[in-house]
Amino acid sequence: MIHILFITSKEGIPESLKEAFSAPEIRVVTRHQPDEATSAIERNAFNLSIIYETGNVSNLRRQIRDLRKLNSRLSILVISQQYSVEAEQITFEEGGELYLTEPLPLRSLERIIQQHTRQEPAVTEQTHYTGYPTRDEPINSAPVPALQILRDFSHILRFSLDYKAFTHHFVLKLRDYISFSRIGIFLETQDTPAISSQRPSRTLACIASFGLPSDLIDCFQLSREVGIGKSLTEQPRIVHAADPNQRGSIAVNDGITKEFAILGCHIAIPINDRERCIGAAVINGPVTGRSYSEDELQLLYLLMEELGLAIRNSRLHSGLAAHGKLISNVLESMSSGALVLSENLEVIYTNDSAKRYLQEEVNNDRIEWADLPSTLATPVHRAVEKGELLDPFIIPGIQSESLYRISIIPFSVTDEVALLPRPVMVVIEDFTHIEASKKTAVENTRAELISLIAERFAHEIRNSLVPLTTHMQLIDRKIEQPKFQTSLKNALMKETGRIKRFSDQMLYLAQNSNPISESVDLRESIENAFDKAKSLANCKTAKLELSSQIDCPTIEGNAEAITYALEEIFLNSFQAQENALKKIFVTLQQNDEGILSLKISDTGPGFEERALISATDPFFTTRNTGVGLGLSVADKIISEHKGYITIATRKSNNDYDLKIEIPLSN
């Protein structure tokens, strides 16, 4: 991990430079003066020092001199807000490596940082140690029974929920049995408990220490990707600075030697929670200079494991408390009421909205089970005791004309057998305005539908009355003329037929068209429907081309209704064809599941794109004439015969304009 000391008189790193330090392996420690990180600088905790100069050249000279006095090998870069000859001269006179001015190319600054942090600084004499002492020296002090030690530490770890506080007491208690002079407890950072599980932190921060300078603790962290943190994460075991396996190139590359030197320690012990490594305890040898025995090291390992378990439990408790507080805040901020009832029908939580809905005068008193209205208590009792859950339902409120929507949500895991009784949450939503709006919308829709029906009906009747009224005005003068008599007869037949067709459409829409079940010869129904549609449309030259892959296609249903549905479809086809010779093509096919497919096409332009969805809606039409009920009636009749209609445009690859699929008779 790369540690950079950033010295500036401002608060934090300037925005123009933040991106250059955004790499995860870089940790920047900001200080106003070098003496605020004296111990960390002396112990080579920093790979690079950057001074951000804002115009005070005398302060710049003093800062560089202080850095050089504390550590003569630390690389120093000076970044100035604007170029100054004097600042540049001071930088190089006092031993700075580089002088830069803003604005800086971020790529160039990143490259400079990489070059100055690539090589690990050598260990200074101030942090040099002679290595881990041999282990064959006798232990001078009398050993303490391990059971007694574990019992003493259990009093510390058992009762406190503040893991930082009990870790500090743990360190002090540990020193009573292990006479070290320096220790640091490094844990993965977890300042705020997350709602959902997150990946382990990449850094290990010091939460408790003894014998380590405070400014070093503030500046220095371990990393899971290099050095001690990486070694313990990959293989949780005790690491010795004097271990021959750790003194080779691996130790140098991982930074283990450097980190031991910075902290002045030579033993690292993993802190496990019996699932994974969550931190490390870095400790030096006994103050007497002797070595730790194997029993002492094993005891340290076990004690650190107990510490890890206690820390995990403390964090779990903090996480649960934070989640509970979060849920409580969410429920309190809801406009809907929320009640939580235990398996004993005890109201254990009520938010303010629920009190407002269930109490005539809102107060701070708890809502009890007896306070719930019977319309709410009965379904809740059934949900808790018997596990019966109703769909959301409406109950009247305590105020006049108020309506509440109730949803009962059980506290159980999906796909698991729920043990009864079980707790539930009741959500209360004010649906007074929603129900009023729905009622108004239904009334408005009904009024609009009645108005539309009346308008279309009046329009159709008026069109039919025009020729009849004209003949009525001429009947006194021309009743004796044969030509007038023929015209009157044709007008009466045509217009009464039009009125009758409109009346039949309204009747089919208003009632069930399938009161009987009989065997219907579909070929015969097609031909009869074509003849009736041809006569009604006055298309004497129209032709029907019927091809069938079935010898005798029959279905169960109402023959009259099926014929009428096909008549409406054929009539719609005639009205769409503008050419003189009108043709309708019908193909009958059967699939393996016994479904009859009736495909219909003609020589007209076909259906428009906008008609695909609304073609079967009542009163939908793309022409200036007609009321738009033909396909609606046909769709209703086919649906009542367990079939359905599909409409396609000519742009598609389908070989039909309209397709009817309906089950064949057994």
XYZ file of C-alpha atoms in Angstrom:
666
model
C 0.000 0.000 0.000
C 1.307 3.475 -0.886
C 1.192 6.101 1.890
C 1.524 9.743 0.786
C 1.899 12.703 3.174
C 0.116 15.753 1.737
C 1.028 18.992 3.554
C -1.274 21.937 2.901
C -2.622 24.938 4.764
C -6.059 24.279 3.263
C -8.641 21.738 4.369
C -8.209 18.583 2.343
C -6.790 17.925 -1.107
C -7.702 20.447 -3.843
C -10.322 19.204 -6.297
C -7.904 19.595 -9.201
C -5.586 16.955 -7.686
C -8.011 14.430 -6.177
C -8.264 12.270 -9.263
C -4.526 11.619 -9.261
C -4.831 10.022 -5.793
C -8.003 8.006 -6.495
C -6.239 4.658 -7.000
C -7.302 2.096 -4.338
C -3.710 1.255 -3.432
C -2.947 4.916 -2.526
C -3.734 6.347 0.906
C -3.219 10.093 1.365
C -2.732 11.546 4.846
C -3.338 15.303 5.002
C -1.533 17.444 7.567
C -0.920 21.188 7.982
C 2.699 20.864 9.176
C 5.290 18.043 9.197
C 5.481 18.011 13.010
C 1.916 16.679 13.088
C 3.243 13.342 11.772
C 6.676 13.245 13.363
C 6.768 9.573 14.358
C 5.315 8.388 11.052
C 7.920 10.362 9.087
C 10.780 9.101 11.239
C 9.644 5.484 10.823
C 9.458 5.697 7.015
C 5.671 5.245 7.043
C 5.356 7.439 3.929
C 6.500 6.644 0.415
C 6.250 10.256 -0.735
C 5.693 13.723 0.690
C 3.882 16.445 -1.286
C 3.852 20.089 -0.152
C 1.044 22.208 -1.617
C 2.450 25.774 -1.692
C -0.015 28.675 -1.682
C 2.371 31.670 -1.775
C 4.042 31.637 1.654
C 7.672 30.887 0.664
C 9.024 31.215 4.209
C 6.604 28.546 5.389
C 7.663 26.378 2.415
C 11.345 26.612 3.451
C 10.522 25.646 7.032
C 8.354 22.687 5.947
C 11.064 21.226 3.670
C 13.712 21.662 6.371
C 11.489 19.921 8.955
C 10.888 17.005 6.589
C 14.582 16.652 5.854
C 15.400 16.826 9.558
C 12.907 14.067 10.387
C 13.805 11.836 7.428
C 16.645 12.615 5.045
C 15.598 9.922 2.526
C 11.926 10.899 2.072
C 11.092 12.127 -1.457
C 9.643 15.664 -1.443
C 7.530 17.176 -4.241
C 6.297 20.774 -4.206
C 3.119 21.747 -6.072
C 2.429 25.475 -6.323
C -0.825 27.208 -7.205
C 1.119 29.529 -9.522
C 4.722 29.692 -10.627
C 7.196 31.491 -8.366
C 10.941 31.780 -9.058
C 11.653 32.143 -5.353
C 9.559 29.070 -4.425
C 11.305 27.002 -7.093
C 14.724 28.104 -5.859
C 13.855 27.306 -2.242
C 12.566 23.864 -3.235
C 15.829 22.769 -4.783
C 18.054 24.564 -2.233
C 16.405 22.788 0.693
C 16.466 19.331 -0.924
C 13.150 18.968 -2.745
C 13.165 16.602 -5.741
C 10.632 18.339 -7.973
C 8.768 21.643 -8.314
C 5.434 21.689 -10.223
C 2.790 24.337 -10.796
C -0.912 24.098 -11.517
C -2.667 23.240 -13.725
C -1.056 19.802 -13.805
C -1.771 17.067 -16.385
C -3.266 14.260 -14.315
C -1.510 11.541 -16.301
C 1.855 13.206 -15.719
C 1.187 13.582 -11.980
C 0.137 9.921 -11.735
C 3.333 8.864 -13.510
C 5.453 11.011 -11.162
C 3.758 9.465 -8.117
C 4.396 5.963 -9.463
C 8.060 6.709 -10.106
C 8.649 8.161 -6.641
C 6.811 5.339 -4.833
C 8.124 2.392 -6.830
C 11.115 1.749 -4.594
C 10.531 1.046 -0.917
C 12.605 3.349 1.322
C 15.362 1.634 3.225
C 14.936 1.031 6.932
C 16.559 3.849 8.908
C 18.706 3.391 11.931
C 15.971 4.797 14.116
C 13.668 1.857 13.298
C 16.346 -0.817 12.867
C 16.080 -3.867 15.064
C 18.421 -6.787 15.553
C 15.895 -9.464 14.719
C 13.750 -11.849 16.669
C 15.588 -13.357 19.651
C 16.166 -17.062 19.908
C 13.498 -19.231 21.495
C 15.663 -21.504 23.570
C 15.986 -19.059 26.464
C 14.143 -20.043 29.664
C 11.044 -18.173 30.788
C 11.790 -16.232 33.919
C 8.238 -15.645 35.116
C 5.978 -18.362 36.484
C 3.370 -19.465 33.965
C -0.259 -18.572 34.551
C -2.846 -21.342 33.902
C -4.472 -20.871 30.476
C -7.962 -21.509 31.885
C -7.516 -18.670 34.364
C -6.344 -16.349 31.569
C -9.321 -17.182 29.329
C -11.680 -16.682 32.266
C -10.218 -13.238 32.970
C -10.491 -12.165 29.343
C -14.061 -13.440 29.067
C -15.122 -10.776 31.574
C -13.782 -8.117 29.235
C -15.189 -9.500 25.993
C -18.590 -10.570 27.286
C -20.320 -7.457 28.524
C -19.239 -4.593 26.284
C -20.830 -3.856 22.903
C -18.311 -1.154 21.931
C -15.619 -3.227 20.253
C -13.112 -0.354 20.187
C -13.492 0.179 23.932
C -13.212 -3.468 24.937
C -10.298 -3.967 22.514
C -8.423 -1.220 24.373
C -9.151 -2.936 27.719
C -8.177 -6.235 26.117
C -4.741 -4.827 25.228
C -4.202 -3.541 28.774
C -5.305 -6.847 30.283
C -3.106 -8.789 27.865
C -0.064 -6.850 29.034
C -0.582 -8.244 32.543
C 0.234 -11.694 31.202
C 2.488 -10.919 28.205
C 5.126 -8.299 29.025
C 5.343 -6.585 25.646
C 6.155 -2.913 25.234
C 4.433 -2.236 21.923
C 1.282 -3.582 20.232
C -1.153 -2.470 17.547
C -4.570 -4.021 16.784
C -5.453 -3.485 13.104
C -9.005 -4.264 11.891
C -10.803 -3.988 8.584
C -12.674 -0.690 8.462
C -16.416 -0.840 9.019
C -17.511 2.536 10.280
C -21.153 2.231 9.220
C -22.922 -1.147 9.176
C -24.203 -1.880 5.688
C -27.782 -2.908 4.918
C -26.583 -5.619 2.590
C -23.421 -7.691 2.802
C -20.338 -6.078 1.286
C -16.923 -7.297 0.318
C -14.251 -7.171 3.056
C -12.410 -3.877 3.371
C -9.067 -3.621 1.574
C -7.420 -1.708 4.423
C -6.770 -2.532 8.102
C -6.838 0.464 10.453
C -5.444 0.587 13.992
C -8.269 0.717 16.571
C -6.234 0.078 19.733
C -2.550 0.286 20.577
C 0.009 0.448 23.309
C 3.453 1.985 22.950
C 2.873 3.282 19.413
C 2.956 7.058 18.693
C -0.493 8.522 18.130
C 0.504 10.352 14.955
C 1.814 7.080 13.501
C -1.521 5.375 14.235
C -3.389 8.196 12.498
C -1.185 8.014 9.406
C -0.383 4.326 8.950
C -2.620 1.450 7.843
C -2.077 -2.112 6.690
C -3.417 -3.473 3.417
C -4.824 -6.868 2.428
C -2.930 -6.675 -0.860
C 0.636 -6.266 0.387
C 2.795 -6.953 3.380
C 1.507 -8.308 6.672
C -2.151 -7.961 5.740
C -1.741 -10.003 2.568
C 0.257 -12.732 4.314
C -2.298 -13.175 7.127
C -5.279 -13.017 4.776
C -3.902 -15.713 2.497
C -2.745 -17.985 5.348
C -3.835 -17.106 8.912
C -0.767 -17.974 10.969
C 1.722 -16.233 13.193
C 4.307 -14.314 11.132
C 7.783 -13.617 12.585
C 10.034 -10.896 11.262
C 13.061 -13.112 12.003
C 11.501 -16.188 10.343
C 13.888 -17.340 7.571
C 10.851 -17.931 5.327
C 9.963 -14.275 5.645
C 13.440 -12.791 5.177
C 13.795 -13.622 1.487
C 12.604 -11.828 -1.588
C 8.964 -12.580 -0.754
C 9.118 -10.586 2.472
C 10.825 -7.656 0.743
C 8.371 -7.589 -2.154
C 5.309 -7.803 0.082
C 6.553 -5.062 2.361
C 6.494 -7.218 5.510
C 9.973 -6.161 6.604
C 9.216 -2.478 6.064
C 5.909 -2.625 7.970
C 7.532 -4.418 10.931
C 10.253 -1.761 10.953
C 7.756 1.129 10.842
C 5.808 -0.282 13.791
C 8.891 -1.436 15.699
C 7.441 -4.931 16.083
C 8.400 -8.382 14.864
C 5.360 -10.660 15.384
C 2.025 -10.491 13.570
C -0.902 -12.595 14.857
C -4.121 -12.995 12.806
C -7.424 -11.951 14.347
C -10.029 -14.471 13.162
C -13.746 -14.696 13.751
C -13.623 -18.475 12.938
C -14.737 -17.709 9.404
C -12.079 -15.394 8.027
C -9.272 -13.068 9.017
C -10.667 -9.675 10.017
C -7.458 -8.073 11.260
C -4.001 -8.443 12.682
C -2.269 -7.868 15.998
C 1.300 -6.624 15.541
C 3.419 -7.004 18.696
C 7.060 -6.816 19.764
C 8.938 -9.184 22.069
C 8.940 -9.194 25.873
C 10.625 -6.250 27.599
C 13.205 -8.608 29.089
C 14.529 -9.451 25.635
C 13.672 -13.140 25.887
C 11.683 -15.001 23.248
C 8.043 -16.023 23.459
C 7.514 -19.683 24.180
C 5.337 -21.873 21.972
C 2.691 -21.941 24.697
C 2.632 -18.152 24.850
C 2.280 -17.884 21.076
C -0.541 -20.408 21.016
C -2.254 -18.552 23.836
C -1.892 -15.278 21.941
C -3.405 -16.903 18.844
C -6.398 -18.224 20.819
C -6.925 -14.934 22.629
C -6.893 -13.050 19.335
C -9.473 -15.519 18.018
C -11.696 -14.807 21.040
C -11.186 -11.110 20.392
C -12.221 -11.620 16.743
C -15.427 -13.407 17.807
C -16.263 -10.639 20.275
C -15.638 -7.977 17.613
C -17.857 -9.822 15.127
C -20.672 -10.121 17.681
C -20.327 -6.455 18.555
C -20.502 -5.461 14.898
C -23.474 -7.746 14.294
C -25.263 -6.142 17.236
C -24.443 -2.665 15.931
C -25.614 -3.698 12.462
C -28.905 -5.066 13.801
C -29.435 -1.955 15.907
C -28.691 0.266 12.914
C -31.014 -1.762 10.685
C -33.750 -1.675 13.324
C -33.363 2.083 13.627
C -33.409 2.424 9.856
C -36.589 0.337 9.544
C -38.202 2.340 12.335
C -37.294 5.606 10.572
C -38.631 4.300 7.263
C -41.919 3.218 8.846
C -42.240 6.542 10.660
C -41.710 8.478 7.422
C -44.427 6.498 5.609
C -47.724 8.174 4.978
C -49.325 4.745 5.377
C -50.023 3.327 8.795
C -47.943 0.380 9.995
C -48.640 -2.000 12.879
C -46.514 -4.968 13.901
C -48.216 -7.684 15.928
C -46.464 -10.567 17.658
C -47.596 -14.182 17.635
C -49.382 -13.401 20.940
C -51.494 -10.684 19.238
C -49.554 -7.984 21.058
C -49.099 -4.694 19.190
C -45.330 -4.237 19.441
C -44.954 -1.297 17.034
C -47.232 1.459 15.732
C -46.170 4.473 13.670
C -47.797 7.883 13.898
C -49.841 7.393 10.719
C -51.483 4.274 12.175
C -52.347 6.183 15.352
C -53.866 8.931 13.244
C -56.014 6.417 11.366
C -57.125 4.389 14.404
C -57.532 7.059 17.089
C -60.029 9.862 17.172
C -57.529 12.000 19.087
C -53.879 11.239 18.408
C -51.837 10.809 21.610
C -48.658 9.114 22.703
C -50.429 6.140 24.233
C -49.717 2.742 22.754
C -52.378 1.113 20.640
C -53.490 -2.148 22.233
C -55.166 -5.142 20.627
C -58.472 -4.127 22.205
C -58.292 -0.732 20.443
C -58.458 -2.275 16.958
C -61.872 -2.193 15.262
C -63.528 -5.568 14.713
C -63.317 -5.187 10.930
C -59.522 -5.147 11.309
C -59.041 -7.394 14.356
C -60.905 -10.378 12.884
C -58.794 -10.846 9.711
C -55.595 -10.104 11.673
C -56.507 -12.789 14.231
C -57.104 -15.301 11.432
C -53.765 -14.373 9.816
C -51.808 -14.774 13.061
C -53.497 -17.851 14.516
C -54.508 -19.805 11.379
C -52.155 -18.427 8.736
C -55.057 -17.258 6.537
C -54.128 -14.251 4.461
C -56.748 -12.252 2.653
C -56.212 -10.098 -0.378
C -56.013 -6.376 0.425
C -59.462 -5.211 1.541
C -61.262 -1.977 2.373
C -62.653 -1.091 5.808
C -64.459 2.065 6.964
C -62.451 4.524 9.037
C -63.314 6.188 12.321
C -64.144 9.409 10.514
C -67.215 9.757 8.350
C -66.866 8.590 4.741
C -63.196 7.632 5.258
C -62.028 4.338 3.740
C -58.817 2.441 4.540
C -57.123 -0.265 2.486
C -55.662 -3.014 4.659
C -52.762 -5.284 3.659
C -51.598 -8.053 6.017
C -47.991 -9.132 5.497
C -46.700 -12.217 7.388
C -43.183 -12.411 8.795
C -42.080 -15.684 7.264
C -39.433 -16.874 4.843
C -40.620 -17.800 1.372
C -40.758 -21.541 0.585
C -40.501 -22.462 4.249
C -43.188 -24.001 6.403
C -44.561 -21.221 8.586
C -45.015 -22.075 12.255
C -48.295 -20.869 13.714
C -49.000 -18.535 15.298
C -46.752 -16.130 13.428
C -46.196 -12.348 13.658
C -47.577 -10.065 10.948
C -47.374 -6.456 9.847
C -50.532 -4.552 8.977
C -50.267 -1.727 6.442
C -53.082 0.849 6.492
C -53.516 3.137 3.501
C -55.977 5.992 3.244
C -58.062 5.157 0.166
C -60.789 7.730 0.794
C -59.846 9.962 -2.112
C -58.817 7.018 -4.288
C -62.165 5.261 -3.847
C -63.994 8.540 -4.412
C -61.950 9.101 -7.578
C -62.657 5.541 -8.742
C -66.359 6.020 -8.131
C -66.289 9.308 -10.004
C -64.282 7.743 -12.819
C -66.764 4.842 -13.093
C -69.680 7.233 -13.150
C -67.951 9.399 -15.737
C -67.100 6.353 -17.841
C -70.654 5.106 -17.626
C -71.954 8.524 -18.599
C -69.488 8.735 -21.507
C -70.435 5.233 -22.678
C -74.150 6.024 -22.525
C -73.506 9.260 -24.384
C -71.464 7.442 -27.048
C -74.091 4.721 -27.480
C -76.853 7.294 -27.728
C -74.849 9.340 -30.235
C -74.047 6.339 -32.449
C -77.559 4.954 -32.155
C -79.129 8.325 -33.018
C -76.711 8.736 -35.951
C -77.527 5.289 -37.335
C -81.298 5.801 -36.931
C -81.071 9.255 -38.513
C -79.233 7.839 -41.548
C -81.927 5.214 -41.921
C -84.757 7.757 -41.602
C -83.446 10.099 -44.319
C -84.557 7.953 -47.339
C -87.774 6.942 -45.567
C -88.646 10.583 -44.823
C -87.939 11.528 -48.435
C -90.316 8.838 -49.740
C -92.929 9.858 -47.179
C -92.932 13.419 -48.554
C -93.491 12.110 -52.100
C -95.922 9.339 -51.318
C -99.106 11.397 -51.971
C -98.020 12.462 -55.471
C -96.161 9.374 -56.674
C -97.791 6.434 -54.934
C -99.388 5.290 -58.167
C -96.089 5.210 -60.078
C -94.508 1.726 -60.283
C -91.013 3.182 -60.221
C -91.771 4.996 -56.946
C -93.281 1.864 -55.465
C -90.116 -0.118 -56.251
C -87.912 2.620 -54.770
C -90.044 2.757 -51.613
C -89.892 -1.008 -51.236
C -86.099 -1.059 -51.603
C -85.685 1.810 -49.114
C -87.884 0.077 -46.546
C -85.994 -3.216 -46.910
C -82.528 -1.616 -46.778
C -83.094 0.785 -43.897
C -85.080 -1.586 -41.731
C -82.338 -4.166 -42.307
C -79.772 -1.630 -41.201
C -81.737 -0.865 -38.018
C -82.273 -4.571 -37.375
C -78.533 -5.267 -37.773
C -77.664 -2.520 -35.303
C -80.267 -3.893 -32.851
C -78.865 -7.422 -33.229
C -75.362 -6.145 -32.536
C -76.495 -4.446 -29.350
C -78.312 -7.596 -28.232
C -75.304 -9.835 -28.846
C -73.136 -7.448 -26.846
C -75.661 -7.280 -24.019
C -76.394 -10.996 -23.538
C -74.794 -14.427 -23.731
C -74.816 -15.634 -27.326
C -74.181 -19.286 -26.490
C -77.209 -20.553 -24.537
C -77.250 -23.916 -26.370
C -74.654 -26.454 -27.443
C -75.086 -28.158 -30.772
C -72.939 -29.494 -33.563
C -72.149 -26.692 -35.983
C -71.033 -27.454 -39.550
C -68.472 -24.707 -39.987
C -68.365 -24.974 -43.772
C -72.137 -24.426 -43.930
C -71.937 -21.512 -41.485
C -69.244 -19.867 -43.624
C -71.295 -20.139 -46.798
C -74.510 -18.894 -45.123
C -72.680 -15.987 -43.514
C -71.094 -15.053 -46.862
C -74.475 -15.046 -48.634
C -76.078 -12.871 -45.946
C -73.165 -10.415 -45.935
C -73.182 -10.252 -49.754
C -76.887 -9.488 -49.754
C -76.649 -6.898 -46.976
C -73.705 -5.170 -48.673
C -75.398 -5.450 -52.105
C -72.304 -7.127 -53.600
C -73.915 -9.475 -56.107
C -70.609 -10.282 -57.885
C -68.601 -11.037 -54.717
C -66.887 -14.427 -54.600
C -65.849 -16.761 -51.809
C -62.840 -19.010 -52.264
C -62.945 -21.642 -49.525
C -60.198 -24.233 -49.116
C -60.306 -26.812 -46.361
C -57.847 -29.470 -45.217
C -60.626 -31.008 -43.110
C -63.378 -33.116 -44.625
C -66.155 -32.138 -42.229
C -65.144 -29.334 -39.825
C -67.598 -29.187 -36.927
C -67.547 -27.342 -33.597
C -69.785 -27.314 -30.535
C -71.844 -24.190 -29.954
C -74.606 -21.962 -31.277
C -74.884 -22.198 -35.070
C -76.847 -18.948 -35.355
C -74.296 -17.017 -33.289
C -71.321 -18.460 -35.204
C -72.971 -17.584 -38.525
C -73.665 -14.061 -37.298
C -70.044 -13.578 -36.158
C -68.751 -14.689 -39.588
C -71.328 -12.456 -41.284
C -70.001 -9.421 -39.415
C -66.433 -10.311 -40.378
C -67.340 -10.787 -44.078
C -69.377 -7.582 -44.117
C -66.411 -5.668 -42.664
C -64.273 -7.169 -45.450
C -66.745 -6.084 -48.170
C -66.800 -2.533 -46.830
C -62.983 -2.380 -46.896
C -62.704 -3.483 -50.569
C -63.154 -0.598 -53.001
C -62.739 -2.592 -56.204
C -65.774 -3.818 -58.159
C -64.935 -7.531 -57.950
C -64.761 -8.339 -54.261
C -63.188 -11.601 -53.121
C -62.809 -13.250 -49.758
C -60.358 -16.116 -49.205
C -60.987 -18.577 -46.358
C -58.658 -21.426 -45.389
C -59.493 -24.121 -42.811
C -56.666 -25.999 -41.055
C -56.323 -28.228 -38.002
C -53.332 -28.634 -35.676
C -52.305 -31.630 -33.579
C -54.140 -30.341 -30.510
C -57.546 -30.355 -32.208
C -57.724 -26.585 -32.734
C -59.371 -25.338 -35.902
C -57.646 -22.407 -37.598
C -59.837 -20.284 -39.873
C -57.740 -17.777 -41.861
C -59.502 -14.958 -43.716
C -58.048 -12.491 -46.234
C -59.378 -10.303 -49.074
C -58.272 -8.028 -51.904
C -58.557 -4.866 -49.813
C -55.750 -2.854 -48.163
C -55.838 -4.878 -44.913
C -55.754 -3.607 -41.341
C -53.819 -0.492 -40.356
C -51.199 -0.514 -37.627
C -53.373 1.437 -35.226
C -56.181 -1.086 -35.627
C -54.217 -4.090 -34.313
C -55.041 -3.404 -30.667
C -58.360 -1.550 -30.914
C -60.045 -3.319 -33.858
C -62.307 -5.390 -31.593
C -63.109 -2.530 -29.175
C -66.746 -1.359 -29.240
C -67.408 1.696 -31.431
C -63.868 1.654 -32.919
C -63.962 2.344 -36.663
C -61.631 3.800 -39.299
C -64.471 4.658 -41.699
C -66.918 7.540 -41.750
C -69.898 5.189 -41.860
C -70.976 2.485 -39.422
C -70.894 2.359 -35.639
C -67.887 0.078 -35.117
C -69.591 -2.885 -33.450
C -69.125 -5.626 -36.067
C -65.754 -7.018 -34.962
C -66.652 -6.425 -31.290
C -69.674 -8.683 -31.633
C -67.660 -11.297 -33.558
C -64.893 -11.289 -30.935
C -67.424 -11.739 -28.107
C -69.161 -14.655 -29.833
C -65.884 -16.425 -30.654
C -64.639 -15.928 -27.073
C -67.827 -17.486 -25.716
C -67.048 -20.514 -27.891
C -63.571 -20.809 -26.227
C -61.807 -19.341 -29.231
C -60.054 -16.083 -30.046
C -59.410 -13.751 -32.958
C -55.962 -12.617 -34.153
C -55.492 -9.628 -36.477
C -52.400 -9.028 -38.634
C -51.174 -6.316 -40.974
C -49.971 -6.816 -44.534
C -46.445 -5.846 -43.442
C -46.110 -9.057 -41.448
C -45.273 -12.461 -42.860
C -48.678 -13.913 -41.969
C -50.854 -15.291 -44.764
C -54.052 -13.859 -43.330
C -55.699 -10.582 -42.322
C -57.828 -12.147 -39.596
C -57.509 -15.575 -37.996
C -60.028 -17.429 -35.833
C -58.830 -20.298 -33.662
C -61.555 -22.416 -32.065
C -61.678 -25.977 -30.668
C -63.125 -28.686 -32.918
C -65.794 -30.984 -31.549
C -64.604 -34.323 -30.158
